[in-house]
Amino acid sequence: MTKHSAAGSALGYQYQADYCLLAFLRDSGPGRSISLELHDDFAWDDGNVPTDLVQVKHRVTGAGGLGDRSDALWRTLKVWMDEANPADPDGARLCLVTTGTAAPGSAAAYLQVPVNVDAALTALRAAAIDDATGEGTAPGRSQFRKLSPTVQRAFVSRIQVVDAQPTIVDIEAAIRNIEHRHMPADAQKQDEYIDQLFGWWRRRVVEMLSHRYFPNRGLRATVTSSDLQFQENRLAVAFSNNGLPEYDDLDIEDDDDALAGLDNEVFVHQMQILKIDQMLLRQAIVDYYRATTSETRWLDRDFLERDDVRKYERRLKDRWRSSFGMMCTRMPENPTASQRVEAGRTLLQEVLYGAPVPIRTQVDQDFYYRGKHHMLAQAGEIGWHPEFESRLGALLVGQADG
C-alpha cells in the first residue's frame, strides 16, 4: 500500500453504507426510514425530519480504544456541536457507532446504554481542559469548553455510543445472521440471496447519494421500512420452492452489445413474417435473451431441474396447439395472404400477451413466459403464421445454402 493510498477512506465509505443496511435490518419497525449522507453519516428519519443522527467510525482491525483523548470522539462531538444545535435538549438523538471499544471508565463507556450522563459529563469536562490531549482534538475540546454547563448537559444527554461493532470484514456475516430466517438452506443459494440483497441495497445507496429524481416515485432520499420488508419478502418468495430469483443485471433493454446478432435468429424471422413493429421485435429479443440466460442460471444453480423445464415446455406447447388450431378453424377457406398475416398477429397477441402461465405458482417473471415461447419458436416447435412450418423450412434451407 502506498503512502498516499485511499484504501482506508474507500473502506470507510463502503462500511458506512453497509452498516446502514445492518442497522436497518436490526431495527426496521413500521414507519421507520433511513437516509444516507443527508443529515449525517446516516440518520433515522420521520418524514424529512431526522430523529437520530449517526456518526460511523471504522477501523479494519476493529482495534483501538475510544478513550477521553480519542480523535474519533472529539471530531464527532465537534460535528454535532456545529450542526446539531447542542443547546436543544429535545433535538435529534446523537449516536456514535464505532468498531473500536469504549475504554473502561471513559465518557464513551458511560454513554453506552444505560447512559450515565453525570459521569460522562465529568469525564468530558476533564478531557476538554487536558492540554495533553492530541492536537486533532483541540477544536472540539475548545468548542465544548465554551458551552455553558446547562448546554453541555443538554448536549451530552442526547448522545449514545455503540461500540465494538463488526468491521467491514465481518459485516456480511452479521447480516447473514439476521437474514437467516429468510434464506434457503442450501449454502450456494444463501450466497446468491445475500448477493441480491446487497445488490438491491447498493442501488438504493446510489439513488440516495445521487439525489436521483424518478418521474413516478419522486426523489429517493430515504429508504423506508416498507421498502426493506417488500425486498425481504420478494427474495424469500424468489428463493422458495414456489419462486425463482430474478437477475437485475439482465435488464439489458438498451444494451446493443449484449443483444448483438439476435435480430437474425429464427424466432425473429417468425415474427417478421407477420410484419411486426420494430419496437415489439426489440422486446421479443430482450425477452429471449433474459429467458435463455435466466434459465441457464436457474439450471446451473439448482433452482430448476431439467424435468421442470421439459414439463413447462409441454404445458406451453399444449396451450399453443389449442390456440393455433382455433386460429386455423376461424380462418375462411382460401384465405388471402393478408388474412393469414392478420390471423398470425391475433394468435401472437393472444398467446404472448394474454394471461401468462408461470412455471411456478409464485413466479411473476412474465419475460420468461414470453421468452420461453420465443425459445420454442427458435427451435421451430411452435410458430405464429398459419404456414409457419413451410415458411420456416424455406428459411432454414436458405440459411444452410448461405
Coordinates of C-alpha atoms in Angstrom, one line a residue:
M1 CA 0.0 0.0 0.0
T2 CA 1.4 3.4 -0.9
K3 CA 1.9 6.3 1.5
H4 CA -1.0 8.1 -0.2
S5 CA -3.3 5.2 -0.5
A6 CA -7.0 6.0 -0.3
A7 CA -7.9 2.4 0.7
G8 CA -8.8 3.3 4.2
S9 CA -11.2 6.1 3.1
A10 CA -12.7 3.8 0.5
L11 CA -13.3 1.1 3.1
G12 CA -14.8 3.7 5.4
Y13 CA -17.3 4.9 2.8
Q14 CA -18.2 1.3 2.0
Y15 CA -18.6 0.4 5.7
Q16 CA -20.8 3.4 6.2
A17 CA -23.2 2.2 3.5
D18 CA -23.1 -1.4 4.6
Y19 CA -23.5 -0.6 8.3
C20 CA -26.5 1.5 7.4
L21 CA -28.1 -1.7 6.0
L22 CA -27.2 -3.7 9.1
A23 CA -28.7 -1.1 11.4
F24 CA -31.9 -1.0 9.3
L25 CA -32.2 -4.8 9.4
R26 CA -31.7 -4.7 13.2
D27 CA -34.4 -2.1 13.7
S28 CA -36.9 -1.8 10.8
G29 CA -40.1 -1.3 12.6
P30 CA -43.2 0.1 11.0
G31 CA -42.9 3.7 9.8
R32 CA -39.1 3.8 10.1
S33 CA -37.0 5.3 7.3
I34 CA -33.3 5.9 6.9
S35 CA -31.2 8.3 4.9
L36 CA -27.5 8.4 4.0
E37 CA -25.3 11.5 3.9
L38 CA -28.4 13.7 4.1
H39 CA -28.4 14.8 7.7
D40 CA -25.3 12.9 9.0
D41 CA -23.3 9.8 8.0
F42 CA -26.8 8.2 8.2
A43 CA -29.9 9.2 10.0
W44 CA -33.3 7.7 11.1
D45 CA -36.0 10.0 9.7
D46 CA -39.6 10.8 10.4
G47 CA -40.7 12.3 7.2
N48 CA -38.0 14.8 6.3
V49 CA -37.1 15.4 10.0
P50 CA -34.2 13.4 11.4
T51 CA -34.9 11.7 14.8
D52 CA -31.5 10.1 15.2
L53 CA -28.2 11.3 13.7
V54 CA -25.5 8.7 13.4
Q55 CA -21.7 9.1 13.0
V56 CA -19.8 5.9 11.9
K57 CA -16.1 5.3 12.8
H58 CA -14.4 2.3 11.2
R59 CA -11.0 0.6 11.6
V60 CA -10.3 -2.6 9.6
T61 CA -8.8 -4.3 12.7
G62 CA -11.6 -3.1 14.9
A63 CA -8.9 -2.3 17.5
G64 CA -8.4 1.0 19.2
G65 CA -10.0 2.2 22.4
L66 CA -12.4 5.0 22.4
G67 CA -11.0 6.9 25.3
D68 CA -11.4 10.5 26.5
R69 CA -8.5 11.7 24.4
S70 CA -9.7 9.9 21.2
D71 CA -9.7 11.8 18.0
A72 CA -12.7 9.9 16.8
L73 CA -14.7 11.0 19.9
W74 CA -13.8 14.7 19.8
R75 CA -14.1 15.0 16.0
T76 CA -17.6 13.5 16.3
L77 CA -18.6 15.9 19.1
K78 CA -17.4 18.8 17.0
V79 CA -19.5 17.8 14.0
W80 CA -22.6 17.6 16.3
M81 CA -21.8 20.9 18.0
D82 CA -21.5 22.6 14.6
E83 CA -24.6 21.1 13.1
A84 CA -27.0 19.6 15.7
N85 CA -27.8 22.6 17.9
P86 CA -26.3 21.3 21.2
A87 CA -28.4 23.7 23.2
D88 CA -31.7 21.9 22.2
P89 CA -32.5 19.2 24.8
D90 CA -35.3 17.9 22.5
G91 CA -33.1 17.7 19.4
A92 CA -32.4 14.6 17.5
R93 CA -30.6 11.8 19.4
L94 CA -26.9 11.6 18.6
C95 CA -25.3 8.2 18.1
L96 CA -21.6 7.3 17.6
V97 CA -21.1 3.9 16.1
T98 CA -17.6 2.5 16.2
T99 CA -15.7 -0.7 15.6
G100 CA -13.4 0.4 18.5
T101 CA -14.1 -0.3 22.1
A102 CA -15.0 2.3 24.8
A103 CA -12.3 2.4 27.4
P104 CA -13.5 1.4 30.9
G105 CA -14.3 4.5 32.9
S106 CA -14.3 6.8 29.9
A107 CA -17.0 9.1 28.8
A108 CA -17.8 6.8 25.9
A109 CA -18.3 3.9 28.3
Y110 CA -20.7 6.0 30.3
L111 CA -22.6 6.9 27.2
Q112 CA -23.5 3.3 26.4
V113 CA -26.9 2.1 27.4
P114 CA -27.8 2.6 30.2
V115 CA -26.4 6.1 29.8
N116 CA -24.8 7.8 32.9
V117 CA -25.0 11.5 31.9
D118 CA -23.3 12.8 35.1
A119 CA -20.3 10.5 34.8
A120 CA -19.9 11.2 31.1
L121 CA -20.1 14.9 31.7
T122 CA -17.4 14.8 34.4
A123 CA -15.1 12.8 32.1
L124 CA -15.6 15.1 29.1
R125 CA -15.1 18.2 31.1
A126 CA -11.8 16.9 32.4
A127 CA -10.7 15.9 28.9
A128 CA -11.7 19.2 27.5
I129 CA -9.2 21.1 29.7
D130 CA -6.4 18.5 29.3
D131 CA -3.7 20.0 27.1
A132 CA -2.0 16.6 26.9
T133 CA -4.9 15.5 24.6
G134 CA -3.8 15.4 20.9
E135 CA -3.9 18.4 18.6
G136 CA -6.6 16.8 16.5
T137 CA -9.0 17.1 19.4
A138 CA -8.2 20.7 20.1
P139 CA -11.0 22.3 18.1
G140 CA -13.6 20.1 19.6
R141 CA -12.4 20.4 23.1
S142 CA -12.2 24.2 22.8
Q143 CA -15.8 24.4 21.4
F144 CA -17.1 22.1 24.2
R145 CA -15.4 24.3 26.9
K146 CA -17.2 27.4 25.5
L147 CA -20.6 25.8 26.1
S148 CA -22.4 26.7 29.3
P149 CA -22.8 23.9 31.8
T150 CA -26.5 23.8 31.1
V151 CA -25.9 23.4 27.3
Q152 CA -23.2 20.8 27.9
R153 CA -25.7 18.8 29.9
A154 CA -28.4 19.2 27.3
F155 CA -25.9 18.2 24.6
V156 CA -24.4 15.1 26.3
S157 CA -27.9 13.9 27.4
R158 CA -28.7 13.3 23.7
I159 CA -25.6 11.2 23.0
Q160 CA -25.2 7.4 22.9
V161 CA -22.2 5.3 22.0
V162 CA -22.5 1.9 20.3
D163 CA -19.0 0.3 20.3
A164 CA -17.4 -3.0 19.2
Q165 CA -19.4 -3.2 16.0
P166 CA -18.5 -5.7 13.3
T167 CA -15.8 -4.4 10.8
I168 CA -16.2 -4.3 7.0
V169 CA -14.7 -7.8 7.0
D170 CA -17.4 -9.2 9.4
I171 CA -20.5 -7.2 8.5
E172 CA -21.7 -9.6 5.9
A173 CA -21.7 -12.4 8.5
A174 CA -23.7 -10.2 10.8
I175 CA -26.3 -9.5 8.1
R176 CA -26.4 -13.2 7.2
N177 CA -27.2 -14.0 10.8
I178 CA -30.2 -11.6 10.8
E179 CA -31.4 -12.8 7.4
H180 CA -31.1 -16.5 8.2
R181 CA -34.8 -16.8 8.7
H182 CA -35.5 -15.7 5.1
M183 CA -32.7 -17.6 3.3
P184 CA -32.8 -21.1 1.7
A185 CA -31.0 -24.0 3.4
D186 CA -28.6 -24.5 0.5
A187 CA -25.3 -22.7 1.1
Q188 CA -24.8 -21.7 -2.6
K189 CA -28.3 -20.3 -2.7
Q190 CA -27.7 -18.4 0.5
D191 CA -24.7 -16.7 -1.2
E192 CA -26.9 -15.7 -4.1
Y193 CA -29.6 -14.4 -1.7
I194 CA -27.1 -12.2 0.1
D195 CA -25.6 -11.0 -3.3
Q196 CA -29.1 -10.0 -4.4
L197 CA -29.9 -8.2 -1.1
F198 CA -26.6 -6.3 -1.2
G199 CA -27.2 -5.5 -4.9
W200 CA -30.6 -4.0 -4.1
W201 CA -29.2 -2.0 -1.2
R202 CA -26.3 -0.6 -3.2
R203 CA -28.6 0.6 -5.9
R204 CA -30.7 2.4 -3.3
V205 CA -27.5 3.8 -1.8
V206 CA -26.6 5.3 -5.3
E207 CA -30.1 6.7 -5.5
M208 CA -29.8 8.4 -2.1
L209 CA -26.3 9.8 -2.7
S210 CA -27.0 11.0 -6.2
H211 CA -30.4 12.5 -5.3
R212 CA -32.0 11.0 -8.4
Y213 CA -35.5 12.0 -9.2
F214 CA -37.8 9.4 -10.6
P215 CA -40.9 10.6 -12.5
N216 CA -43.2 8.1 -10.9
R217 CA -41.6 7.9 -7.5
G218 CA -40.1 11.3 -6.8
L219 CA -36.8 11.9 -5.0
R220 CA -35.4 8.7 -3.5
A221 CA -33.8 10.4 -0.5
T222 CA -34.7 7.7 2.0
V223 CA -35.4 4.0 2.3
T224 CA -38.5 3.1 4.3
S225 CA -39.1 0.0 6.4
S226 CA -41.8 -0.9 3.9
D227 CA -39.2 -0.8 1.1
L228 CA -37.0 -3.2 3.1
Q229 CA -39.8 -5.5 4.1
F230 CA -41.0 -5.7 0.5
Q231 CA -37.5 -6.6 -0.7
E232 CA -37.1 -9.3 2.0
N233 CA -40.5 -10.8 1.2
R234 CA -39.7 -10.7 -2.6
L235 CA -36.4 -12.5 -2.0
A236 CA -38.0 -15.0 0.4
V237 CA -40.5 -16.0 -2.2
A238 CA -38.0 -16.0 -5.1
F239 CA -35.7 -18.4 -3.2
S240 CA -38.6 -20.6 -2.1
N241 CA -39.7 -23.8 -3.9
N242 CA -42.6 -21.8 -5.4
G243 CA -40.4 -19.0 -6.9
L244 CA -37.3 -18.2 -8.9
P245 CA -34.8 -15.4 -8.4
E246 CA -34.6 -12.6 -10.9
Y247 CA -31.3 -11.1 -12.0
D248 CA -31.2 -7.3 -12.3
D249 CA -28.0 -7.5 -14.5
L250 CA -30.2 -9.0 -17.3
D251 CA -32.2 -5.8 -17.6
I252 CA -30.5 -5.0 -20.9
E253 CA -33.1 -3.2 -23.0
D254 CA -30.6 -0.6 -24.1
D255 CA -27.5 -2.8 -24.3
D256 CA -26.9 -3.2 -28.0
D257 CA -23.7 -5.2 -27.4
A258 CA -25.5 -7.9 -25.4
L259 CA -28.2 -8.2 -28.0
A260 CA -25.9 -8.1 -31.0
G261 CA -26.8 -10.8 -33.6
L262 CA -30.1 -11.8 -32.1
D263 CA -32.1 -9.9 -34.7
N264 CA -31.1 -12.6 -37.3
E265 CA -32.4 -15.5 -35.2
V266 CA -35.3 -17.8 -36.3
F267 CA -37.7 -16.6 -33.7
V268 CA -37.3 -13.0 -35.0
H269 CA -37.9 -14.1 -38.6
Q270 CA -41.0 -15.9 -37.4
M271 CA -42.3 -12.5 -36.2
Q272 CA -41.1 -10.6 -39.2
I273 CA -43.3 -12.8 -41.4
L274 CA -46.2 -11.1 -39.6
K275 CA -44.7 -7.6 -40.3
I276 CA -44.4 -6.9 -36.6
D277 CA -43.4 -3.4 -35.4
Q278 CA -39.7 -2.9 -34.6
M279 CA -40.5 -2.0 -31.0
L280 CA -42.2 -5.3 -30.5
L281 CA -39.4 -7.1 -32.2
R282 CA -36.9 -5.5 -29.9
Q283 CA -38.9 -6.5 -26.8
A284 CA -39.0 -10.1 -28.1
I285 CA -35.2 -10.1 -28.5
V286 CA -34.8 -8.8 -24.9
D287 CA -37.3 -11.4 -23.6
Y288 CA -35.5 -14.1 -25.4
Y289 CA -32.1 -13.0 -24.0
R290 CA -33.4 -12.7 -20.5
A291 CA -35.2 -16.0 -20.6
T292 CA -32.4 -18.1 -22.1
T293 CA -29.8 -16.6 -19.7
S294 CA -32.1 -16.8 -16.6
E295 CA -33.0 -20.4 -17.4
T296 CA -29.3 -21.4 -17.7
R297 CA -28.5 -19.8 -14.3
W298 CA -31.5 -21.5 -12.7
L299 CA -30.4 -24.9 -14.0
D300 CA -26.8 -24.4 -13.2
R301 CA -27.5 -23.2 -9.7
D302 CA -30.2 -25.9 -9.0
F303 CA -33.2 -23.6 -8.8
L304 CA -34.7 -25.7 -11.5
E305 CA -34.4 -29.3 -12.8
R306 CA -34.3 -30.2 -16.4
D307 CA -37.5 -32.1 -15.9
D308 CA -39.2 -28.9 -14.6
V309 CA -38.3 -27.2 -17.9
R310 CA -39.5 -30.1 -20.0
K311 CA -42.8 -30.2 -18.2
Y312 CA -43.2 -26.4 -18.6
E313 CA -42.5 -26.6 -22.4
R314 CA -45.1 -29.3 -22.7
R315 CA -47.7 -27.1 -21.0
L316 CA -46.9 -24.2 -23.2
K317 CA -46.9 -26.3 -26.4
D318 CA -50.3 -27.9 -25.5
R319 CA -51.7 -24.4 -24.9
W320 CA -50.3 -23.0 -28.1
R321 CA -51.5 -26.0 -30.1
S322 CA -55.1 -25.4 -29.0
S323 CA -54.8 -21.7 -29.8
F324 CA -53.2 -22.5 -33.2
G325 CA -56.0 -24.9 -34.0
M326 CA -58.6 -22.3 -33.2
M327 CA -56.9 -19.8 -35.4
C328 CA -56.9 -22.2 -38.3
T329 CA -60.6 -23.0 -37.6
R330 CA -61.6 -19.4 -37.7
M331 CA -59.9 -18.6 -41.0
P332 CA -62.0 -18.6 -44.2
E333 CA -61.5 -21.1 -47.0
N334 CA -58.7 -20.0 -49.3
P335 CA -57.5 -17.1 -47.1
T336 CA -55.6 -14.3 -48.7
A337 CA -52.0 -13.6 -47.7
S338 CA -53.1 -10.6 -45.6
Q339 CA -55.7 -12.7 -43.8
R340 CA -53.0 -15.2 -42.9
V341 CA -50.8 -12.5 -41.6
E342 CA -53.6 -11.0 -39.5
A343 CA -54.6 -14.4 -38.1
G344 CA -50.9 -14.9 -37.0
R345 CA -50.8 -11.5 -35.4
T346 CA -54.0 -12.3 -33.4
L347 CA -52.5 -15.6 -32.3
L348 CA -49.3 -13.9 -31.2
Q349 CA -51.2 -11.4 -29.2
E350 CA -53.5 -14.0 -27.5
V351 CA -50.6 -16.3 -26.6
L352 CA -47.8 -13.9 -25.6
Y353 CA -49.8 -11.0 -24.2
G354 CA -52.8 -12.8 -22.6
A355 CA -52.7 -14.2 -19.1
P356 CA -49.2 -15.8 -18.6
V357 CA -48.7 -19.4 -17.4
P358 CA -46.0 -19.3 -14.8
I359 CA -43.5 -22.2 -14.4
R360 CA -44.2 -22.0 -10.6
T361 CA -47.1 -20.5 -8.6
Q362 CA -45.1 -17.5 -7.2
V363 CA -43.1 -16.7 -10.4
D364 CA -44.1 -13.4 -11.8
Q365 CA -41.3 -13.0 -14.4
D366 CA -43.6 -12.5 -17.4
F367 CA -40.5 -12.1 -19.6
Y368 CA -39.7 -15.8 -19.0
Y369 CA -43.2 -16.8 -20.2
R370 CA -42.8 -14.8 -23.4
G371 CA -39.2 -15.6 -23.8
K372 CA -39.8 -19.3 -23.5
H373 CA -42.3 -19.1 -26.4
H374 CA -39.5 -17.4 -28.4
M375 CA -37.2 -20.2 -27.4
L376 CA -39.7 -22.8 -28.7
A377 CA -40.2 -20.7 -31.9
Q378 CA -36.4 -20.6 -32.3
A379 CA -36.4 -24.4 -32.3
G380 CA -39.3 -24.5 -34.8
E381 CA -41.6 -26.3 -32.3
I382 CA -44.2 -23.5 -32.4
G383 CA -45.0 -20.6 -34.8
W384 CA -47.4 -17.8 -35.4
H385 CA -48.2 -17.7 -39.2
P386 CA -50.6 -20.4 -40.3
E387 CA -47.9 -21.7 -42.7
F388 CA -45.0 -21.2 -40.4
E389 CA -43.7 -24.7 -40.9
S390 CA -43.2 -24.3 -44.6
R391 CA -42.0 -20.7 -44.3
L392 CA -39.6 -21.9 -41.6
G393 CA -38.4 -24.8 -43.7
A394 CA -37.6 -22.4 -46.6
L395 CA -35.8 -20.1 -44.2
L396 CA -33.6 -22.8 -42.8
V397 CA -32.8 -24.2 -46.2
G398 CA -31.9 -20.6 -47.3
Q399 CA -29.6 -20.2 -44.2
A400 CA -28.0 -23.6 -44.9
D401 CA -27.4 -22.6 -48.5
G402 CA -25.9 -19.3 -47.4

